[in-house]
Short mmCIF file of C-alpha atoms in Angstrom, two decimals:
data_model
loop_
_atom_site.label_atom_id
_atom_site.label_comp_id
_atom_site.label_asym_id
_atom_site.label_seq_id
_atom_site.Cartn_x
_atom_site.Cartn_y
_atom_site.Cartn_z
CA UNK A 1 183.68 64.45 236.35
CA UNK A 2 183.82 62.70 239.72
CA UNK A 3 185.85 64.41 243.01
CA UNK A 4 187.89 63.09 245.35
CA UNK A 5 184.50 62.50 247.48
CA UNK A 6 182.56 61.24 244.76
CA UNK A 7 184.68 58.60 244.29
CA UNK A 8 185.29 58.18 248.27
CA UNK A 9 181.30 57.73 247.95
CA UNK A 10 181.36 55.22 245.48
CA UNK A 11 183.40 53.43 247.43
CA UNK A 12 181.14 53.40 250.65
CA UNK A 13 178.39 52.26 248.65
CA UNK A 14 179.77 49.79 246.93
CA UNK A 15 180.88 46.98 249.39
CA UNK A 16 177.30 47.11 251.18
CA UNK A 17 175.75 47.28 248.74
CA UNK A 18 177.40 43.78 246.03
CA UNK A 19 177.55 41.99 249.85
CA UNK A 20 173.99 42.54 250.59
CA UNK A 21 173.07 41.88 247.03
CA UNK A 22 175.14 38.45 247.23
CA UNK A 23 173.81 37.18 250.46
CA UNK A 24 170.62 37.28 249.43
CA UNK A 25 170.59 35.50 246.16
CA UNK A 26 172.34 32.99 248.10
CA UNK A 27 169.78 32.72 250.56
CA UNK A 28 167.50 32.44 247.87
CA UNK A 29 168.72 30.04 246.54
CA UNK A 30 169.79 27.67 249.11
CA UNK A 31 166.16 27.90 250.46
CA UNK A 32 165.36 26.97 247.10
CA UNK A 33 168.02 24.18 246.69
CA UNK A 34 166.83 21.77 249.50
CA UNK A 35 163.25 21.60 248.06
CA UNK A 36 164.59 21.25 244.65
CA UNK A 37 167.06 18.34 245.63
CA UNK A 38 163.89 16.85 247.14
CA UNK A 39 161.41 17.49 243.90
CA UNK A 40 164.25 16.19 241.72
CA UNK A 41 164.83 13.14 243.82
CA UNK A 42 160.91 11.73 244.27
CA UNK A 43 160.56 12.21 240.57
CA UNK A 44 163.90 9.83 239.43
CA UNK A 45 165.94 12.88 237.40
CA UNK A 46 169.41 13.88 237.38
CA UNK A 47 170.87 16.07 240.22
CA UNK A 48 172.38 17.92 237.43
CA UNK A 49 169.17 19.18 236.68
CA UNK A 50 168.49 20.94 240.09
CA UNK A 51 171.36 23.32 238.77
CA UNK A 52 169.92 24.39 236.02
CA UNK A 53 166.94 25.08 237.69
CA UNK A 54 168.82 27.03 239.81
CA UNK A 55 170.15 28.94 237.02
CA UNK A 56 167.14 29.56 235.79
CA UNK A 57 165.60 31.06 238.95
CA UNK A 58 168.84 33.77 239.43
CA UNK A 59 166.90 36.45 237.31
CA UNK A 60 163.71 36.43 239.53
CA UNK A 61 166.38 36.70 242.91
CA UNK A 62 168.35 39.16 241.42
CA UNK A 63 165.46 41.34 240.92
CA UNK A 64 164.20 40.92 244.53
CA UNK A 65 167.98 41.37 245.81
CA UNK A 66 168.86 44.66 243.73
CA UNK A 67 166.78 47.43 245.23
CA UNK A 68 167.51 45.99 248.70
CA UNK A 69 171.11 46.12 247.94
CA UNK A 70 171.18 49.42 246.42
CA UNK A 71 169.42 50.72 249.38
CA UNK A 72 171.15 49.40 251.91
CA UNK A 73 174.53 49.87 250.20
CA UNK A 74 173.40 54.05 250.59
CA UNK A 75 172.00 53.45 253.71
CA UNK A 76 174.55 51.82 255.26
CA UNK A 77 177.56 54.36 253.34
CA UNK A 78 175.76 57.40 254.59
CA UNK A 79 175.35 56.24 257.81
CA UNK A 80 179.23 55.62 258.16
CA UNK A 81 179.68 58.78 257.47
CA UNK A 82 177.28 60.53 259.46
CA UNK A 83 177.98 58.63 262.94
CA UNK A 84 181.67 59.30 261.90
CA UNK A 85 180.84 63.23 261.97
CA UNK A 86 182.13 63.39 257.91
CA UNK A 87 178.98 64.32 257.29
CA UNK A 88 178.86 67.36 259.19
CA UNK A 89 182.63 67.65 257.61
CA UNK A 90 180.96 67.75 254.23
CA UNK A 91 177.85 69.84 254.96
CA UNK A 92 179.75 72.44 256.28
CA UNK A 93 182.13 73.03 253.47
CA UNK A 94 178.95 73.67 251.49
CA UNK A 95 178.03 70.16 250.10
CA UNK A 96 174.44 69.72 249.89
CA UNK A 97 172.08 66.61 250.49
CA UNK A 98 171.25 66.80 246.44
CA UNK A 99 174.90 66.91 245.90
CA UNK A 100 175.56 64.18 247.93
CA UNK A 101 173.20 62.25 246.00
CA UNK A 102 174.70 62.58 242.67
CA UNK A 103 176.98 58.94 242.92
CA UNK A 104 173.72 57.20 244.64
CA UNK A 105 171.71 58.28 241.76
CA UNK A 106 174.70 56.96 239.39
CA UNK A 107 174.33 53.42 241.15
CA UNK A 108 170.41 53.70 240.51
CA UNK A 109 170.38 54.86 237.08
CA UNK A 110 172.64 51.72 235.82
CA UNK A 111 170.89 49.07 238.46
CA UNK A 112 167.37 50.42 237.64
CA UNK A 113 168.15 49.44 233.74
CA UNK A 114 169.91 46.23 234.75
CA UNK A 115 166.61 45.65 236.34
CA UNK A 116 164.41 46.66 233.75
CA UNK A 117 166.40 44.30 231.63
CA UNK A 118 165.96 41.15 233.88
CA UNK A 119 162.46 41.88 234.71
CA UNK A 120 161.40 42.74 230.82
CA UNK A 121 163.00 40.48 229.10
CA UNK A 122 165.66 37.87 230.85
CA UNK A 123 163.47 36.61 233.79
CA UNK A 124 160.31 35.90 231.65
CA UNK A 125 162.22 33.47 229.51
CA UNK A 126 164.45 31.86 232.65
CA UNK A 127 161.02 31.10 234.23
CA UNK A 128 159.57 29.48 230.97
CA UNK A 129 162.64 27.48 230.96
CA UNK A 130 162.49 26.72 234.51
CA UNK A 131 158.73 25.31 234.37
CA UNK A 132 159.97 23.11 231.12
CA UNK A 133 162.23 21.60 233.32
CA UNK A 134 159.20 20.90 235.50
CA UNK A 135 157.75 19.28 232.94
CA UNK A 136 160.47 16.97 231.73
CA UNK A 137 160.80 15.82 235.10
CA UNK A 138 157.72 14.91 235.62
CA UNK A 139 157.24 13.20 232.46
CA UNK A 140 160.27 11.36 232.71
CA UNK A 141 161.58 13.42 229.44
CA UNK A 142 165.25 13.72 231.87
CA UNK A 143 165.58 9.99 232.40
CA UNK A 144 163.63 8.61 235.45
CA UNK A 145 165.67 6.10 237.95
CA UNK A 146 164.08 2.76 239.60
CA UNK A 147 164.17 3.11 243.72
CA UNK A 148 165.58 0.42 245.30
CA UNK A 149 163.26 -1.76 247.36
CA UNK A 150 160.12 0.20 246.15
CA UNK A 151 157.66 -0.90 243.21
CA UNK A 152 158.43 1.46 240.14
CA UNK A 153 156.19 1.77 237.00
CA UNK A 154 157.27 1.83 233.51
CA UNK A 155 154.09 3.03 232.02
CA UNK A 156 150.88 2.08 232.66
CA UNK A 157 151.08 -1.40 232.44
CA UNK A 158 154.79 -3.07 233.63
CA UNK A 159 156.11 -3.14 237.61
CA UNK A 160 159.51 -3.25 238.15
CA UNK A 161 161.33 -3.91 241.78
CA UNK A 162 164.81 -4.10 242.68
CA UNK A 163 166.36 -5.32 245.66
CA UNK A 164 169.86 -4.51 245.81
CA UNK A 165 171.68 -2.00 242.68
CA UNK A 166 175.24 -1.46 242.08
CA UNK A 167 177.89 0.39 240.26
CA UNK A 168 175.62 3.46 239.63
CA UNK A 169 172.77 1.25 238.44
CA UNK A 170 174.80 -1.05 235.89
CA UNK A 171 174.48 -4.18 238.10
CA UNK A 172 170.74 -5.17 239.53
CA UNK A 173 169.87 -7.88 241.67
CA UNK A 174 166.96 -9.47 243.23
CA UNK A 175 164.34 -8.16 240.15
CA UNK A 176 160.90 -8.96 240.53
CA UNK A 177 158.68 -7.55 237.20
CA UNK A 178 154.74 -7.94 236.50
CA UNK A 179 153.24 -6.51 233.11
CA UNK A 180 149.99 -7.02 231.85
CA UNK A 181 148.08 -5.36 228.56
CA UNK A 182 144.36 -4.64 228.00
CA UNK A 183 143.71 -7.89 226.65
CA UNK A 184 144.34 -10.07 229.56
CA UNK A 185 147.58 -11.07 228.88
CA UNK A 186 150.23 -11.50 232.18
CA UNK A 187 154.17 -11.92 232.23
CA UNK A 188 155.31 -12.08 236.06
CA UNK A 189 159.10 -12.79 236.27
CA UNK A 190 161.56 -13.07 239.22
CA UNK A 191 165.79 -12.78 238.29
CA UNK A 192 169.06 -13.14 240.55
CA UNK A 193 170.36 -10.21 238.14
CA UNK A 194 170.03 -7.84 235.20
CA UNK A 195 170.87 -4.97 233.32
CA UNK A 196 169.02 -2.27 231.35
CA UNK A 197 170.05 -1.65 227.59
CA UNK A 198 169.53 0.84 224.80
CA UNK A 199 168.70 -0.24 221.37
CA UNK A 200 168.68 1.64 218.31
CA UNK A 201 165.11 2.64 218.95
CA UNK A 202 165.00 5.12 221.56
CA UNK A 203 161.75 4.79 222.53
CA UNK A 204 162.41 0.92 223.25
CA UNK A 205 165.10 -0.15 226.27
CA UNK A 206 165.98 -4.00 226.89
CA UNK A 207 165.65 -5.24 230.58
CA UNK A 208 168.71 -8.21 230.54
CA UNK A 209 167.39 -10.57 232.98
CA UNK A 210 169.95 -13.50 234.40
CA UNK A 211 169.05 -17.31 236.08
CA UNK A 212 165.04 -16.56 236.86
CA UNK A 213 161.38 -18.05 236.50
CA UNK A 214 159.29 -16.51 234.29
CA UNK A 215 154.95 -16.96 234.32
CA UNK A 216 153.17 -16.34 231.42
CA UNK A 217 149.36 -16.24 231.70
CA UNK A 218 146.62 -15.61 228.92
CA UNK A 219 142.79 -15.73 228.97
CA UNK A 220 143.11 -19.33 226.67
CA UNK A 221 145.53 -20.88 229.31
CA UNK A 222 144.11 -23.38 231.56
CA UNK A 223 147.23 -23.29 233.44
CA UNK A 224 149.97 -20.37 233.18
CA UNK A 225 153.04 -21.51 231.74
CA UNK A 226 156.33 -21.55 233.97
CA UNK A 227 159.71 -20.70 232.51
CA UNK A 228 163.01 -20.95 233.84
CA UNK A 229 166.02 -19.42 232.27
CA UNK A 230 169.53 -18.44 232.52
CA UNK A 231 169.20 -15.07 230.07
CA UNK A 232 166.10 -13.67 228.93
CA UNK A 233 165.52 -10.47 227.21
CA UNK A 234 162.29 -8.22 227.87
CA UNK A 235 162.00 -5.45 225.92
CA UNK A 236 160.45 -2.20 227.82
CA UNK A 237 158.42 0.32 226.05
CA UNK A 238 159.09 3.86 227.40
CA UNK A 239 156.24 6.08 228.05
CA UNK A 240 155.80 8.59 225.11
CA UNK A 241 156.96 12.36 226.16
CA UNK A 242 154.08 15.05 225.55
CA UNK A 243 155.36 18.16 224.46
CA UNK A 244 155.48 20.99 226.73
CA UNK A 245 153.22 23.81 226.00
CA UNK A 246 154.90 27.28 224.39
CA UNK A 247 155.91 30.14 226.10
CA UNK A 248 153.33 32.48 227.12
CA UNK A 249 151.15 30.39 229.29
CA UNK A 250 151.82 32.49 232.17
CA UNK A 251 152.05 36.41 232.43
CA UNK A 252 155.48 36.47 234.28
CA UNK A 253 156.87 34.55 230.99
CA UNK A 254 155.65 37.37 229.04
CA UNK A 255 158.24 40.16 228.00
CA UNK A 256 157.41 43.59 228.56
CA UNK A 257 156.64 44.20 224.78
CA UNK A 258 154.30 41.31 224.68
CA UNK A 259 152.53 42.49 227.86
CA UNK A 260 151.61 45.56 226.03
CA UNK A 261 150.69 44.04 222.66
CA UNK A 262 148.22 41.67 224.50
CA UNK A 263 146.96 44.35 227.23
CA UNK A 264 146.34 46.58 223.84
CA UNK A 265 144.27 43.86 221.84
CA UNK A 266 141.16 44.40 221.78
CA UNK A 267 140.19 40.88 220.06
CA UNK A 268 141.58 39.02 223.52
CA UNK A 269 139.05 38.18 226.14
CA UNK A 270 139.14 41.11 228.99
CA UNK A 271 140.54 38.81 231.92
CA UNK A 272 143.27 38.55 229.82
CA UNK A 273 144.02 41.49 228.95
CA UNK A 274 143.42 42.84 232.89
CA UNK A 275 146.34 40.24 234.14
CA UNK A 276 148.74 41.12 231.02
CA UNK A 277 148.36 44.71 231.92
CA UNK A 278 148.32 44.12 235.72
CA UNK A 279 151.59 42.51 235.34
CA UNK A 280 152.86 45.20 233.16
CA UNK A 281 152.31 48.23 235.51
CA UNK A 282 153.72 45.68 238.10
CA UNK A 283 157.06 45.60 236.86
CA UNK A 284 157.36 48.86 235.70
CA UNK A 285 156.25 50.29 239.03
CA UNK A 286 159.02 47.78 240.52
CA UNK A 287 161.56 49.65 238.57
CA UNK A 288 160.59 53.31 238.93
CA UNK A 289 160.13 52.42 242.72
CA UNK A 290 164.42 52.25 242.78
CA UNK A 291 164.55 56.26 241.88
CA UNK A 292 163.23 56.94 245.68
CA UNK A 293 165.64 54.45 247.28
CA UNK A 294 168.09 56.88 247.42
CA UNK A 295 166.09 59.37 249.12
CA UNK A 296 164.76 57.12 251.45
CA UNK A 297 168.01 55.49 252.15
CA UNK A 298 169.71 59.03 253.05
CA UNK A 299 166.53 60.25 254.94
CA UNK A 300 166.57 57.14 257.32
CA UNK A 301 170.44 56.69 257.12
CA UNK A 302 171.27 59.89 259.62
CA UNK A 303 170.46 59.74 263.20
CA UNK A 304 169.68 62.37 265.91
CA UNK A 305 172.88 63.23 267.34
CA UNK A 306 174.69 61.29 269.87
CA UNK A 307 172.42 58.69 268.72
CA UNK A 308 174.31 55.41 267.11
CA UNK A 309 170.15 53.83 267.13
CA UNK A 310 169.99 51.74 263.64
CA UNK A 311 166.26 51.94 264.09
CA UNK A 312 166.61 53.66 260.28
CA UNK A 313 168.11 50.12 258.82
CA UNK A 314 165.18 47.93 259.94
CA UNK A 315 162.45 50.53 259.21
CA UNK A 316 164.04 50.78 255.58
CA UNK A 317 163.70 47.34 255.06
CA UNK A 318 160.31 47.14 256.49
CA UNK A 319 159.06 49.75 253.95
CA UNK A 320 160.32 48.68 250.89
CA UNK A 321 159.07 44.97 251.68
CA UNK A 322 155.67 46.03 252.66
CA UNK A 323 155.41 48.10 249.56
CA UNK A 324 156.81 45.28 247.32
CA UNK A 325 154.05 43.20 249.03
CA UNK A 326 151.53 46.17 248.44
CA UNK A 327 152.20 45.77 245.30
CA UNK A 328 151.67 42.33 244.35
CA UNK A 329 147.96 42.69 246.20
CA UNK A 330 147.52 45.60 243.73
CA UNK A 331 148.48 43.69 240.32
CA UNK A 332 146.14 40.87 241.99
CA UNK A 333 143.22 42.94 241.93
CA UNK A 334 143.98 44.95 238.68
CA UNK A 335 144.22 41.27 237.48
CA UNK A 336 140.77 40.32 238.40
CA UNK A 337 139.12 43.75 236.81
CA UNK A 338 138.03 44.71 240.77
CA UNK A 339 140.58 47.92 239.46
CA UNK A 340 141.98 49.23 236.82
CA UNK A 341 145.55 48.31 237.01
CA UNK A 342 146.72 51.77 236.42
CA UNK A 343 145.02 53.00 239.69
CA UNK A 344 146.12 49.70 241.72
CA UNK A 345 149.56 50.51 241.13
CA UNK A 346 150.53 53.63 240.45
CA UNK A 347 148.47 55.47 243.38
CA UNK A 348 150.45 53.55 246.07
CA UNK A 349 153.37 54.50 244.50
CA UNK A 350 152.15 57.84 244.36
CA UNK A 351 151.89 58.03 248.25
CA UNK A 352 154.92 56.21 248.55
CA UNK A 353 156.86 58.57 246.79
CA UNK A 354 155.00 61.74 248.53
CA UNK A 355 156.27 59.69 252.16
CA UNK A 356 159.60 59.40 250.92
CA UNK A 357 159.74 63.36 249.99
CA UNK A 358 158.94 64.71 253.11
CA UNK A 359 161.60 62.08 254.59
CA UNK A 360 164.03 63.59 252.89
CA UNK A 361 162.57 67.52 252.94
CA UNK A 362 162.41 66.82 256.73
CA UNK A 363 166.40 66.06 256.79
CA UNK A 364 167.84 68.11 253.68
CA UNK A 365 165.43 70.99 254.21
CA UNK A 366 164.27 71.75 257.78
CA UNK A 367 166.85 73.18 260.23
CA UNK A 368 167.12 70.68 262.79
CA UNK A 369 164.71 68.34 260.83
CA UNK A 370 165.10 64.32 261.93
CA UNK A 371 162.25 62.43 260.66
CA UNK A 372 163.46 59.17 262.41
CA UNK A 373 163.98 61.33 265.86
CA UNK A 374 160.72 61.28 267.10
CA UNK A 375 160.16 57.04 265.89
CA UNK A 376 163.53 56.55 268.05
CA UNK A 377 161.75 58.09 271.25
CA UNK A 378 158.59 56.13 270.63
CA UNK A 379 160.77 52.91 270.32
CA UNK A 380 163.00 54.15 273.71
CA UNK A 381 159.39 55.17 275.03
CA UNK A 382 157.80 51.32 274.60
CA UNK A 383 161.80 49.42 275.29
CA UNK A 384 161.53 51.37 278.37
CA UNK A 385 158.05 50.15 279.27
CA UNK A 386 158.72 46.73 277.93
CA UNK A 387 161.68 46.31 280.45
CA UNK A 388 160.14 47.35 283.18
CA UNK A 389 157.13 44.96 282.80
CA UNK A 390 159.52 42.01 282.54
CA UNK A 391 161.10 43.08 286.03
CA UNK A 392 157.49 43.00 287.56
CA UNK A 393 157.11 39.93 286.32
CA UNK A 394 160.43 38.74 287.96
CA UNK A 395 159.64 40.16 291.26
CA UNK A 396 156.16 38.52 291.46
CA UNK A 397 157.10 34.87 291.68
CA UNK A 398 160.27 35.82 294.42
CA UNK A 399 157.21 37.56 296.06
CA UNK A 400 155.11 34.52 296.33
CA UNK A 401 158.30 32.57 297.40
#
């Protein structure tokens, strides 16, 4: 049953915690957006498509967003209360660190399984999805669009240019096209206007040309043959679509129960099996990693007295990202055999965890303990000297003068 303070708690956490969460998956993704809009318009596909691609990258930014939002979302709640004295309020009416901890734990038991979920099992298939869109785009399996005033191929063996398109496309003027096949046969045709049209084969599209000249050259003609016309139809044949390749090509499209079943296969070559169990330790350890946010979070969350120093919010942030990129060196080298993936991983989580516990001993268990005390004198310490070397540098020049 939650108090009165539990629930006062839950509260604290909670706005930090969904706000830093949501400005970082829209960071993400607006990074991400730009470039995409760029891919999507060099290859000639829909801009509808650079949403779904979008979609599809959410799970892999909501699994770099959560543990950062969880922690700050403690962080930033227990560090309310404790420049706000209510956490001396609450410590002296007998409330304990551990106590204290019992809602932040709540927040990390259901966002550590909504984790495990996206990282196990929804991510791997979002990214498979994400790199068939890939694909299609680049094979033209989306629809492809002709740039005005550039040459555009159809194929290997057809040229088309536009000068001038209107009405999304529908109207074309100023056409110049060239084809050619393997046997030495040329069509070269100029057109005022045209139009592109389906036909009941959909691997076949009509090019509607309107008042042009048309050349048509073969290795028997002595002279190529010159054609004008008010409507001519060329028919286009669309390059055939390869199939993209099934899911599985990459580790990180691999759910967690595959990773096992190929890390545990014996009859698959070991490289393989080193990056599918690499990659499996890798997540896991990303998950089990969210249990010490809390602890860290409260340890680095209370500052020395009369101190209002949020030296503790930027050192949070530093650790967790320097483990996370800790990390992905480790599942590199478990990859490559250099170590066994068990040992890349789990011993620097190991010493992460032991850092983390005498953080938090230091504060919940040692009267007068501070663990961030001493880093906020070192940082005063160099500020100090800092400052003072920029007002030499000031005086030297009005010196000279």
């Amino acid at each position: 049953m939650l108090t009165a303070v539990d629930r006062y708690l839950a509260r604290l956490i909670a706005v930090p915690l969904f706000a830093t969460l949501v400005i970082a998956a829209m960071l993400l993704v607006l990074d991400k957006m730009l470039r995409l809009f760029d891919f999507v318009a060099e290859e000639g596909g829909p801009v509808s498509v650079v949403w779904r691609m979008l979609a599809n990258l959410l799970p892999e930014y909501l699994s770099l967003g959560i543990p950062i939002g969880l922690m700050l979302g403690i962080l930033l709640a227990f560090r309310r209360l404790a420049t706000s004295s209510e956490l001396d309020v609450l410590r002296a009416v007998g409330l304990s660190y551990g106590r204290l901890l019992r809602v932040p734990f709540l927040y990390t038991i259901a966002l550590a399984l909504l984790n495990l979920a996206i990282v196990g099992f929804i991510q791997p298939k979002a990214r498979y999805a994400y790199e068939g869109l890939q694909f299609e785009l680049r094979s033209g399996a989306l629809g492809a669009s002709i740039k005005v005033g550039e040459f555009t191929s159809l194929g290997q063996q057809m040229t088309v240019r536009i000068e001038e398109s209107h009405k999304s496309g529908a109207d074309l003027s100023g056409i110049f096209v060239r084809a050619e096949n393997r046997e030495g046969r040329s069509l070269a045709v100029t057109a005022e206007k045209g139009s592109f049209l389906r036909t009941d084969d959909p691997n076949v599209i009509i090019f509607r040309l309107k008042n042009g000249t048309l050349v048509h050259d073969e290795p028997g003609f002595k002279v190529p043959r010159v054609l004008s016309f008010t409507s001519h139809d060329l028919p286009i044949d669309l390059p055939k679509i390869e199939r993209f390749r099934g899911r599985g090509g990459k580790e990180r499209e691999l759910t967690i129960p595959e990773l096992v079943r190929i890390g545990n296969n014996d009859k698959l070559p070991l490289p393989q099996r080193n990056e599918s169990r690499a990659n499996f330790h890798f997540r896991v350890v990303e998950v089990a990693m969210m249990f010490l946010l809390p602890l860290l979070a409260v340890a680095l969350a209370v500052p020395p007295k009369r101190s209002t120093s949020a030296l503790g919010v930027f050192l949070s942030i530093v650790m967790v990202v320097t483990y996370h990129k800790v990390n992905e060196y480790a599942q590199g080298m478990g990859a490559l055999g250099r170590i066994d993936p068990l040992i890349a991983l789990w011993v620097p989580f190991v010493i992460f965890a032991a850092l983390i516990w005498w953080l938090f001993y230091q504060l919940a268990f040692v009267p007068g303990g501070q663990p961030i005390g001493g880093l906020e004198r070192v940082f005063a310490k160099a500020g100090a000297a800092v400052r003072r070397w920029l007002r030499i540098r000031r005086r030297r020049p009005e010196a000279i003068a």
